[in-house]
Amino acid sequence: MIGELNEESGIMGIYNGVNIVRNVSTGLYALQHRGQESTGIAAANGEKVRVRKSMGLVAGFVQDGKLDEIAENCIAAIGHVRSSTVNNRTLANAQPMLVTCKWGFLAVVLNGSITNAGELRAEMGESGHIFQSNSPAEVILHEISRTKADNLTDAIRTAIKKLKGSFCVLFLTPDTMYAARDGFGFRPLCMGKKNDSWFFASESCAFDLLSVDYVKDIQPGEFLVINKDGIHSEQLLKKDRKAFCIFEFVYFARPDSRIYEQSADKVRRKMGKKLAQEHPVDADIVIPCPDSSTTAALGYAQESGIRFEIGLLRNHYLGKTFIDPSQNVREQRVKLKFNTINGVLKDRRVCLVDDSIVRGTTLKILCKMIRNAGAKEVHIRVASPPVEHPCNYGMDFPSPAELIATALAPAEVAKMLGVDSLGYLSVKGMRECTGQPDDFCCACFDDIYPE
Amino acid sequence: MIGELNEESGIMGIYNGVNIVRNVSTGLYALQHRGQESTGIAAANGEKVRVRKSMGLVAGFVQDGKLDEIAENCIAAIGHVRSSTVNNRTLANAQPMLVTCKWGFLAVVLNGSITNAGELRAEMGESGHIFQSNSPAEVILHEISRTKADNLTDAIRTAIKKLKGSFCVLFLTPDTMYAARDGFGFRPLCMGKKNDSWFFASESCAFDLLSVDYVKDIQPGEFLVINKDGIHSEQLLKKDRKAFCIFEFVYFARPDSRIYEQSADKVRRKMGKKLAQEHPVDADIVIPCPDSSTTAALGYAQESGIRFEIGLLRNHYLGKTFIDPSQNVREQRVKLKFNTINGVLKDRRVCLVDDSIVRGTTLKILCKMIRNAGAKEVHIRVASPPVEHPCNYGMDFPSPAELIATALAPAEVAKMLGVDSLGYLSVKGMRECTGQPDDFCCACFDDIYPE
Amino acid sequence: MIGELNEESGIMGIYNGVNIVRNVSTGLYALQHRGQESTGIAAANGEKVRVRKSMGLVAGFVQDGKLDEIAENCIAAIGHVRSSTVNNRTLANAQPMLVTCKWGFLAVVLNGSITNAGELRAEMGESGHIFQSNSPAEVILHEISRTKADNLTDAIRTAIKKLKGSFCVLFLTPDTMYAARDGFGFRPLCMGKKNDSWFFASESCAFDLLSVDYVKDIQPGEFLVINKDGIHSEQLLKKDRKAFCIFEFVYFARPDSRIYEQSADKVRRKMGKKLAQEHPVDADIVIPCPDSSTTAALGYAQESGIRFEIGLLRNHYLGKTFIDPSQNVREQRVKLKFNTINGVLKDRRVCLVDDSIVRGTTLKILCKMIRNAGAKEVHIRVASPPVEHPCNYGMDFPSPAELIATALAPAEVAKMLGVDSLGYLSVKGMRECTGQPDDFCCACFDDIYPE
Amino acid sequence: MIGELNEESGIMGIYNGVNIVRNVSTGLYALQHRGQESTGIAAANGEKVRVRKSMGLVAGFVQDGKLDEIAENCIAAIGHVRSSTVNNRTLANAQPMLVTCKWGFLAVVLNGSITNAGELRAEMGESGHIFQSNSPAEVILHEISRTKADNLTDAIRTAIKKLKGSFCVLFLTPDTMYAARDGFGFRPLCMGKKNDSWFFASESCAFDLLSVDYVKDIQPGEFLVINKDGIHSEQLLKKDRKAFCIFEFVYFARPDSRIYEQSADKVRRKMGKKLAQEHPVDADIVIPCPDSSTTAALGYAQESGIRFEIGLLRNHYLGKTFIDPSQNVREQRVKLKFNTINGVLKDRRVCLVDDSIVRGTTLKILCKMIRNAGAKEVHIRVASPPVEHPCNYGMDFPSPAELIATALAPAEVAKMLGVDSLGYLSVKGMRECTGQPDDFCCACFDDIYPE
């Protein structure tokens, strides 16, 4: 799946230590693949929380020199990289979201999707609240703020219990950091430690470049309070089952990350192997859709014994706006981003491994390019099942009508893409690759929504 | 008074017509003297209200191309130029402030100061509201939003009645504009008309460059509703007296503006004449502190018969950040902004007319420069009384300890400034110049706060 | 004359001392009225000359942080603010122009117009030179570079002798600064001193804000060499007469400047007085076209005994690009920039003093605005003669066909502008005001070109 | 070799057709890997040549809207992406370089290095030329300009004959394009055609995304003139041998490009295979240094039968300035850019394939990271010989003292890098992989400089 899905957001937090704000930005940089829409950091100095945000990448954010002011005397900070749908691409929706309420400064970063946000928002609106964004993060802050409680910690506890859906959140006050994960554990959130500093990040790859040791995953339903008195943990929410998002293994997570207490690379590779078992092919080479499908393709090649090759080259210099609207846009964009290596493809029977198919529009163009490069046959193998159902927990899938698999059986998809065969990994096979087949939410594939 | 006081804000609104967003920006440009900190416009298109804001001047805001999107199908728009204290210079505090509440989209621009904003805010915080800015405009939106009422119009009515202090406000929903002025009428707000369009602006100078006819001042306590059913007016608030801010005539308003139903130029000129009567001087020339004191100086010259001259030249190219912090900053900044015309000043007895004195720090440097240019004598005449009391209605005066007049009698001020004499206009004389001596708030001069 | 003529350029140089680069930028800021197109500074550190330039104002240039690098170890620097015709508005034409030639690094700033630049350029082109700009400054550098001489100083001497037209130039090498002025002395260039530093500037106002003492004008034909051996002066060029540009007194120079060894304010004021003698008027008030005509209007008012007033207000916040091309552009632009103070003009017989008229297009709109404000009569008095001839020495006049005075007699001009009368200062009268009637070039008025 | 060598420049030209300027920018985008320092395009419209340049990537250049003006009526255009050494990173050195000379407008883009540029420059300086950059492109323009000839075409012919070193050049006048390649053919330059348009590019990958057909390589010494009379070709320069730069195959060229009439991917892959034959290893996996070594690693894996893996992940979001100078910079930078996939490396005997080693500093850090990830053994295989000699033809190698291979034998390099073994491809082996062993310059490896 290439360029067909907005990524998830990424969150990062550090309590205590030196260079906190800079290290949060460094961690966000490692999480950049989870969101490129906006970047922000909120920092606490014991008295205040201050925030800086901007549209665009971490690199631009850091260059802007916005951070020096808030870095001074910082004792804790939280950061966010955001992905969003077209309509919500405004700075008002960027995170961290910082407000003052009866308990003073309160900032939040959220990765996930609150399924009852609309309902809560309507209820809050009725009782007189105003909204300055479309963000569920703002709804969470309202909920905490309107909770009757003796202190902020209790208010957060109570508010979190009212939230439905998927969420990993970090809160920041002038002197305390809170971390929480929904009861199903849809999205990943891990904890690290280095000297006397505590680190939180959506994926463990953010720890590696800070030389931070991975400690554990925040557990589904776990709630943490970190302040000068130390770190306090409790099991706040309790569900009958786990529901880790399988798409993190399929596509989102960086292969070098450890999420859900497993290596993303290992699970994804197993999916490639399993795919080779389920849908063998008679081909000369296996090539990945760069870059996200490389791991699955390596697994497929290893299991099948077919040679792994690089047949498509991706240009990484593409600026977001290098667009020419007067042309056949989509095809031109795909060509700007990818080129075929003709010597690899010519006269070959090619097995193209993709991690997943959503709309299939980009894939169709790539298949045509591979044909034009002289491939004798093109076979597509998809390292996940057909995406047929909406995600309620944070993935911005197109409407079912736009999902290629909703309308077409695999053979028809193959025909539509102009390829010789197409095989999807089975749901069962995919689940097995995780080693914990019952702990994952595969609703977008199998229509079974955790409750 | 030069560079010693943050200006008031300016607001502008247009209902109906063509090129609405562009015309609001043009009007804001005429109101730029009232605030240079941030610029913003909110536009309604029947279905939505959308906002664009940026730090800095109208010219930069317009250049940025931010307006095309919101200009489409616009049926009404409101705009704001803002002045602010150092601590509040963030985009979060810029106006218009746009929210959604139970009645849908609601935007507001405010010129004034809500004296019970802190109290309301504390009360709201207790009941669960969150705040994303320090702006009283946000408090107003919360107040409307939490009001129990059958419709938005009634909610606005009820909310406005709870506000204390000075305010001119324009509200915008997808299809309706509201205008209101506090019961004392502290700040000016005038209404204009051209064809089928209605115009609102802090000062009438905004109408001139749009060739709009001035219709009337919004009356103290008046409340207006403008939508496709026409324009509805009512007397919402009722006070026993009027309390127009005298400082608008002393300093804020452009001389070409009509405010409080009088020409700013005429009133200010009378102040200069009255000053000449109260504090005659034996001098060769009368010169103004450029540019705000020119009108008063012309009046002084005319009444006294002493020749009007330009002895100080102001450089209008000064960018906000042309600062060198390593130098004797204040003096360097004054020299960058002003220079003496030595031939005018040399061997002359100079009467320097200033519209007002707040801290006196810049004036002291100017007096020294005039001396260095060879003036034989320097006499200061101030076209307003000594500023000795805080303003609760929107002027950002320094603390009483920093007000030169709080600590020092006129003769001592003269000595401190290094000049030969100094005379202030009397409160009584100032009031007389307005033609309605009882209708003005002069609290910063006479400690009489309207209640 | 408002907005009808591109200004001259301004140049600034400092040899020796501290904060040299910053002080050059401060001086350029005072010279900003001479050019707003581009800004640049070249700095020498004993080994190299480096340059930084950008389009736009000094304030933007300084903010950009471009200067820190070249400020280090700087021993001398030259700077330039530039005005230009539309076609030449490119960074390639910005100054200082820096090259390396057989003598090493050589930078130059030029104020003036080389009348044989085209001829020299053609000749150089024939002999194999290449040009990267349209700037005469580049021609000067080529000329020096191709000169056969024992050393750079001699080469500059020889090259300068070949230049015709008007020029004030400063050259900079890694260790030496040169200054030169053409034999007629068309453009002003003055020298100042503070401690062990030497200062050069187009106008003395640049010295005031640096607290530098004015020493003298560089003489027509004078050539200066400044390096660690001290300052050397010689009379390099010799002409039979002087030919100071009268337009510097009429319009260009800031009134607080000393140029041609006289106060600009004094000479300009005399022109106003002389105008009142030559063309008296029966009027109630005298108002200037802001801001450049204020001094002349003060002189006219003083001599005539008619009251000086401010009847037109200028908005100084106008950004260059605050333009709406879809409107009646010129009128809209004039209205954005100027507004009438109606109380001053209503029912009055108005004498509007302008420093000069070139095209008269803006003036026509202003006159209409004054009429609309209720003036009973409008009389124009121009503090210079009719502009009828091109300038070969640096002023970018429109073609004769566009000069209003070429086609129309004064009475016809009055009719065209819709005013009741119009009077120009005579050439003789203007010359007399300078105190040195024979030392000025008035070619644009009297067709007498110095040779 | 990662981040140790500035890339070569890339050039692109189009004569005739539609959307010429946009297509040049699209082509440059495909050549971006050859230079990221500055981008520029010069366009001819029959009457003029105009240029636009900026520092930074093509994407930023295009976004800036600089191109609309020069795109109008364009009949031909040339473009350039530039790499440069730190000292030359100024806009003045950016290309295309555009001048006017006796023959009018003349622009040039250059890929290569003129070895006698210094000599020519000194000679030109002596005869009076001035230089505004350090670029050899400027020297070429001077040389053409000073040539005595009947017309520009002859002047270019004569000038080119005087140039030594490596060069591919495109010239542009208002109506004609010229292309030339040095007699040895050091750098690649290919020609394409689509309808009636002619295309030139450093690598054929620029043709693919424009759907342009590759026609042929410009031959060593070939000189082309393209104008409305058609395309004229001649053999202008004649050398006894060819001397294609082998480093284009080793590292520079994109694998999907066709250069020197061969597929870069194929030659590079053969080098990997040959390396496996020359230096077999007992390892569990083969991993590439991403991304440039992937092709060679695939070849090594294929030949050796050892499994190909991805063990290092590269983050492509790194902005140029994401630097923290207060840290252990180099190690931090490497970690920001690369991370290990631990599951792949743990307990494995790893064969790391690199395309080349220059300094070895980044590689050393990567090897340490691989060790820390748990690799049992680390073996380095380099798909080119030791770099021991300077390049005179355009590659910006560090001084010999900084080249790791100059000082150390392979076993010592292995020790210094902390790895278990290290093997370089032999010069002979490398030459064989090209299929034309005698046609390549391998001077940096074998000290044999073409003459």
GROMACS .gro file of N, CA, C and O in nm, chain B residues 390-451:
model
  248
  841PRO      N    1  -0.481   5.431   3.687
  841PRO     CA    2  -0.491   5.322   3.589
  841PRO      C    3  -0.621   5.329   3.509
  841PRO      O    4  -0.719   5.388   3.554
  842CYS      N    5  -0.618   5.268   3.391
  842CYS     CA    6  -0.739   5.258   3.309
  842CYS      C    7  -0.793   5.116   3.324
  842CYS      O    8  -0.719   5.019   3.309
  843ASN      N    9  -0.918   5.105   3.353
  843ASN     CA   10  -0.979   4.972   3.362
  843ASN      C   11  -1.051   4.933   3.235
  843ASN      O   12  -1.112   4.828   3.227
  844TYR      N   13  -1.045   5.019   3.136
  844TYR     CA   14  -1.133   5.000   3.020
  844TYR      C   15  -1.056   4.980   2.890
  844TYR      O   16  -1.106   5.010   2.783
  845GLY      N   17  -0.933   4.934   2.899
  845GLY     CA   18  -0.869   4.893   2.775
  845GLY      C   19  -0.734   4.954   2.745
  845GLY      O   20  -0.662   4.903   2.660
  846MET      N   21  -0.696   5.062   2.812
  846MET     CA   22  -0.565   5.118   2.783
  846MET      C   23  -0.462   5.051   2.872
  846MET      O   24  -0.481   5.040   2.993
  847ASP      N   25  -0.354   5.011   2.809
  847ASP     CA   26  -0.253   4.933   2.878
  847ASP      C   27  -0.148   5.025   2.942
  847ASP      O   28  -0.032   5.026   2.903
  848PHE      N   29  -0.191   5.108   3.038
  848PHE     CA   30  -0.095   5.197   3.104
  848PHE      C   31   0.004   5.117   3.187
  848PHE      O   32  -0.028   5.009   3.236
  849PRO      N   33   0.122   5.171   3.204
  849PRO     CA   34   0.216   5.107   3.298
  849PRO      C   35   0.162   5.123   3.441
  849PRO      O   36   0.066   5.196   3.465
  850SER      N   37   0.226   5.055   3.532
  850SER     CA   38   0.183   5.065   3.672
  850SER      C   39   0.201   5.209   3.719
  850SER      O   40   0.287   5.282   3.669
  851PRO      N   41   0.119   5.251   3.817
  851PRO     CA   42   0.129   5.389   3.868
  851PRO      C   43   0.273   5.430   3.901
  851PRO      O   44   0.311   5.544   3.875
  852ALA      N   45   0.352   5.335   3.950
  852ALA     CA   46   0.490   5.370   3.986
  852ALA      C   47   0.570   5.418   3.865
  852ALA      O   48   0.667   5.492   3.876
  853GLU      N   49   0.528   5.373   3.745
  853GLU     CA   50   0.602   5.412   3.625
  853GLU      C   51   0.546   5.537   3.560
  853GLU      O   52   0.605   5.592   3.467
  854LEU      N   53   0.428   5.580   3.602
  854LEU     CA   54   0.370   5.701   3.547
  854LEU      C   55   0.443   5.821   3.604
  854LEU      O   56   0.445   5.842   3.725
  855ILE      N   57   0.500   5.900   3.518
  855ILE     CA   58   0.584   6.009   3.567
  855ILE      C   59   0.504   6.106   3.654
  855ILE      O   60   0.554   6.160   3.753
  856ALA      N   61   0.376   6.125   3.618
  856ALA     CA   62   0.297   6.226   3.688
  856ALA      C   63   0.250   6.182   3.826
  856ALA      O   64   0.211   6.264   3.909
  857THR      N   65   0.253   6.054   3.850
  857THR     CA   66   0.211   6.006   3.981
  857THR      C   67   0.309   6.053   4.089
  857THR      O   68   0.272   6.089   4.200
  858ALA      N   69   0.435   6.054   4.051
  858ALA     CA   70   0.538   6.082   4.149
  858ALA      C   71   0.576   6.230   4.153
  858ALA      O   72   0.619   6.282   4.256
  859LEU      N   73   0.560   6.298   4.041
  859LEU     CA   74   0.621   6.430   4.030
  859LEU      C   75   0.521   6.540   3.993
  859LEU      O   76   0.434   6.521   3.906
  860ALA      N   77   0.535   6.653   4.056
  860ALA     CA   78   0.458   6.772   4.019
  860ALA      C   79   0.513   6.826   3.887
  860ALA      O   80   0.627   6.797   3.850
  861PRO      N   81   0.433   6.906   3.815
  861PRO     CA   82   0.477   6.956   3.683
  861PRO      C   83   0.617   7.017   3.685
  861PRO      O   84   0.697   6.989   3.594
  862ALA      N   85   0.648   7.097   3.786
  862ALA     CA   86   0.780   7.160   3.787
  862ALA      C   87   0.890   7.056   3.800
  862ALA      O   88   0.998   7.069   3.742
  863GLU      N   89   0.860   6.952   3.877
  863GLU     CA   90   0.958   6.846   3.893
  863GLU      C   91   0.973   6.765   3.764
  863GLU      O   92   1.083   6.720   3.730
  864VAL      N   93   0.861   6.745   3.695
  864VAL     CA   94   0.869   6.677   3.566
  864VAL      C   95   0.958   6.756   3.470
  864VAL      O   96   1.045   6.702   3.401
  865ALA      N   97   0.936   6.886   3.467
  865ALA     CA   98   1.018   6.974   3.382
  865ALA      C   99   1.165   6.957   3.415
  865ALA      O  100   1.250   6.945   3.325
  866LYS      N  101   1.193   6.952   3.541
  866LYS     CA  102   1.332   6.940   3.584
  866LYS      C  103   1.389   6.804   3.541
  866LYS      O  104   1.500   6.794   3.489
  867MET      N  105   1.308   6.703   3.563
  867MET     CA  106   1.352   6.569   3.526
  867MET      C  107   1.377   6.559   3.375
  867MET      O  108   1.472   6.494   3.331
  868LEU      N  109   1.294   6.623   3.296
  868LEU     CA  110   1.309   6.618   3.151
  868LEU      C  111   1.417   6.716   3.102
  868LEU      O  112   1.454   6.716   2.985
  869GLY      N  113   1.463   6.801   3.193
  869GLY     CA  114   1.567   6.896   3.156
  869GLY      C  115   1.515   7.009   3.069
  869GLY      O  116   1.585   7.057   2.980
  870VAL      N  117   1.392   7.054   3.092
  870VAL     CA  118   1.337   7.163   3.011
  870VAL      C  119   1.306   7.284   3.099
  870VAL      O  120   1.304   7.276   3.221
  871ASP      N  121   1.276   7.397   3.034
  871ASP     CA  122   1.262   7.523   3.105
  871ASP      C  123   1.125   7.540   3.168
  871ASP      O  124   1.111   7.610   3.269
  872SER      N  125   1.024   7.483   3.107
  872SER     CA  126   0.891   7.488   3.169
  872SER      C  127   0.807   7.376   3.113
  872SER      O  128   0.840   7.318   3.009
  873LEU      N  129   0.699   7.348   3.182
  873LEU     CA  130   0.608   7.242   3.138
  873LEU      C  131   0.468   7.277   3.185
  873LEU      O  132   0.449   7.318   3.299
  874GLY      N  133   0.371   7.264   3.097
  874GLY     CA  134   0.233   7.290   3.136
  874GLY      C  135   0.140   7.185   3.082
  874GLY      O  136   0.152   7.144   2.966
  875TYR      N  137   0.049   7.138   3.166
  875TYR     CA  138  -0.051   7.039   3.126
  875TYR      C  139  -0.185   7.109   3.103
  875TYR      O  140  -0.221   7.201   3.178
  876LEU      N  141  -0.263   7.061   3.011
  876LEU     CA  142  -0.401   7.105   2.995
  876LEU      C  143  -0.478   7.061   3.121
  876LEU      O  144  -0.453   6.953   3.175
  877SER      N  145  -0.572   7.142   3.167
  877SER     CA  146  -0.652   7.104   3.285
  877SER      C  147  -0.760   7.006   3.246
  877SER      O  148  -0.800   6.998   3.129
  878VAL      N  149  -0.808   6.927   3.343
  878VAL     CA  150  -0.917   6.834   3.316
  878VAL      C  151  -1.040   6.911   3.269
  878VAL      O  152  -1.106   6.875   3.172
  879LYS      N  153  -1.068   7.019   3.337
  879LYS     CA  154  -1.185   7.099   3.303
  879LYS      C  155  -1.173   7.153   3.158
  879LYS      O  156  -1.266   7.142   3.078
  880GLY      N  157  -1.055   7.206   3.128
  880GLY     CA  158  -1.034   7.259   2.993
  880GLY      C  159  -1.050   7.148   2.889
  880GLY      O  160  -1.113   7.167   2.785
  881MET      N  161  -0.994   7.034   2.918
  881MET     CA  162  -1.003   6.922   2.824
  881MET      C  163  -1.148   6.882   2.802
  881MET      O  164  -1.193   6.864   2.688
  882ARG      N  165  -1.221   6.870   2.911
  882ARG     CA  166  -1.362   6.832   2.899
  882ARG      C  167  -1.440   6.934   2.815
  882ARG      O  168  -1.522   6.896   2.729
  883GLU      N  169  -1.413   7.061   2.836
  883GLU     CA  170  -1.485   7.164   2.761
  883GLU      C  171  -1.465   7.152   2.610
  883GLU      O  172  -1.555   7.178   2.531
  884CYS      N  173  -1.343   7.111   2.574
  884CYS     CA  174  -1.312   7.103   2.429
  884CYS      C  175  -1.401   7.002   2.357
  884CYS      O  176  -1.415   7.006   2.235
  885THR      N  177  -1.457   6.907   2.434
  885THR     CA  178  -1.538   6.804   2.369
  885THR      C  179  -1.679   6.853   2.338
  885THR      O  180  -1.753   6.790   2.264
  886GLY      N  181  -1.718   6.966   2.399
  886GLY     CA  182  -1.853   7.015   2.376
  886GLY      C  183  -1.957   6.941   2.459
  886GLY      O  184  -2.071   6.985   2.471
  887GLN      N  185  -1.921   6.824   2.513
  887GLN     CA  186  -2.012   6.747   2.600
  887GLN      C  187  -1.934   6.709   2.725
  887GLN      O  188  -1.904   6.591   2.748
  888PRO      N  189  -1.902   6.805   2.808
  888PRO     CA  190  -1.806   6.780   2.916
  888PRO      C  191  -1.844   6.665   3.009
  888PRO      O  192  -1.757   6.602   3.067
  889ASP      N  193  -1.973   6.634   3.021
  889ASP     CA  194  -2.013   6.532   3.117
  889ASP      C  195  -2.020   6.392   3.058
  889ASP      O  196  -2.046   6.295   3.130
  890ASP      N  197  -1.998   6.382   2.929
  890ASP     CA  198  -2.017   6.252   2.864
  890ASP      C  199  -1.889   6.171   2.851
  890ASP      O  200  -1.888   6.068   2.783
  891PHE      N  201  -1.782   6.217   2.912
  891PHE     CA  202  -1.655   6.148   2.891
  891PHE      C  203  -1.599   6.086   3.018
  891PHE      O  204  -1.618   6.139   3.128
  892CYS      N  205  -1.533   5.972   3.000
  892CYS     CA  206  -1.456   5.911   3.108
  892CYS      C  207  -1.316   5.969   3.105
  892CYS      O  208  -1.246   5.959   3.004
  893CYS      N  209  -1.277   6.033   3.214
  893CYS     CA  210  -1.142   6.088   3.226
  893CYS      C  211  -1.072   6.026   3.346
  893CYS      O  212  -0.988   6.089   3.411
  894ALA      N  213  -1.110   5.904   3.378
  894ALA     CA  214  -1.063   5.841   3.502
  894ALA      C  215  -0.911   5.839   3.516
  894ALA      O  216  -0.858   5.858   3.626
  895CYS      N  217  -0.841   5.818   3.407
  895CYS     CA  218  -0.695   5.813   3.418
  895CYS      C  219  -0.638   5.948   3.458
  895CYS      O  220  -0.527   5.957   3.510
  896PHE      N  221  -0.717   6.055   3.435
  896PHE     CA  222  -0.673   6.189   3.474
  896PHE      C  223  -0.733   6.232   3.610
  896PHE      O  224  -0.667   6.295   3.690
  897ASP      N  225  -0.862   6.198   3.631
  897ASP     CA  226  -0.929   6.256   3.748
  897ASP      C  227  -0.980   6.154   3.850
  897ASP      O  228  -1.047   6.190   3.946
  898ASP      N  229  -0.950   6.029   3.827
  898ASP     CA  230  -0.980   5.926   3.926
  898ASP      C  231  -1.131   5.903   3.944
  898ASP      O  232  -1.173   5.840   4.041
  899ILE      N  233  -1.211   5.953   3.852
  899ILE     CA  234  -1.356   5.932   3.863
  899ILE      C  235  -1.395   5.819   3.767
  899ILE      O  236  -1.400   5.839   3.644
  900TYR      N  237  -1.420   5.702   3.822
  900TYR     CA  238  -1.451   5.586   3.739
  900TYR      C  239  -1.602   5.572   3.725
  900TYR      O  240  -1.673   5.572   3.826
  901PRO      N  241  -1.652   5.561   3.605
  901PRO     CA  242  -1.797   5.549   3.583
  901PRO      C  243  -1.849   5.421   3.647
  901PRO      O  244  -1.782   5.318   3.646
  902GLU      N  245  -1.965   5.430   3.703
  902GLU     CA  246  -2.024   5.309   3.764
  902GLU      C  247  -2.169   5.293   3.721
  902GLU      O  248  -2.235   5.389   3.687
   0.00000   0.00000   0.00000
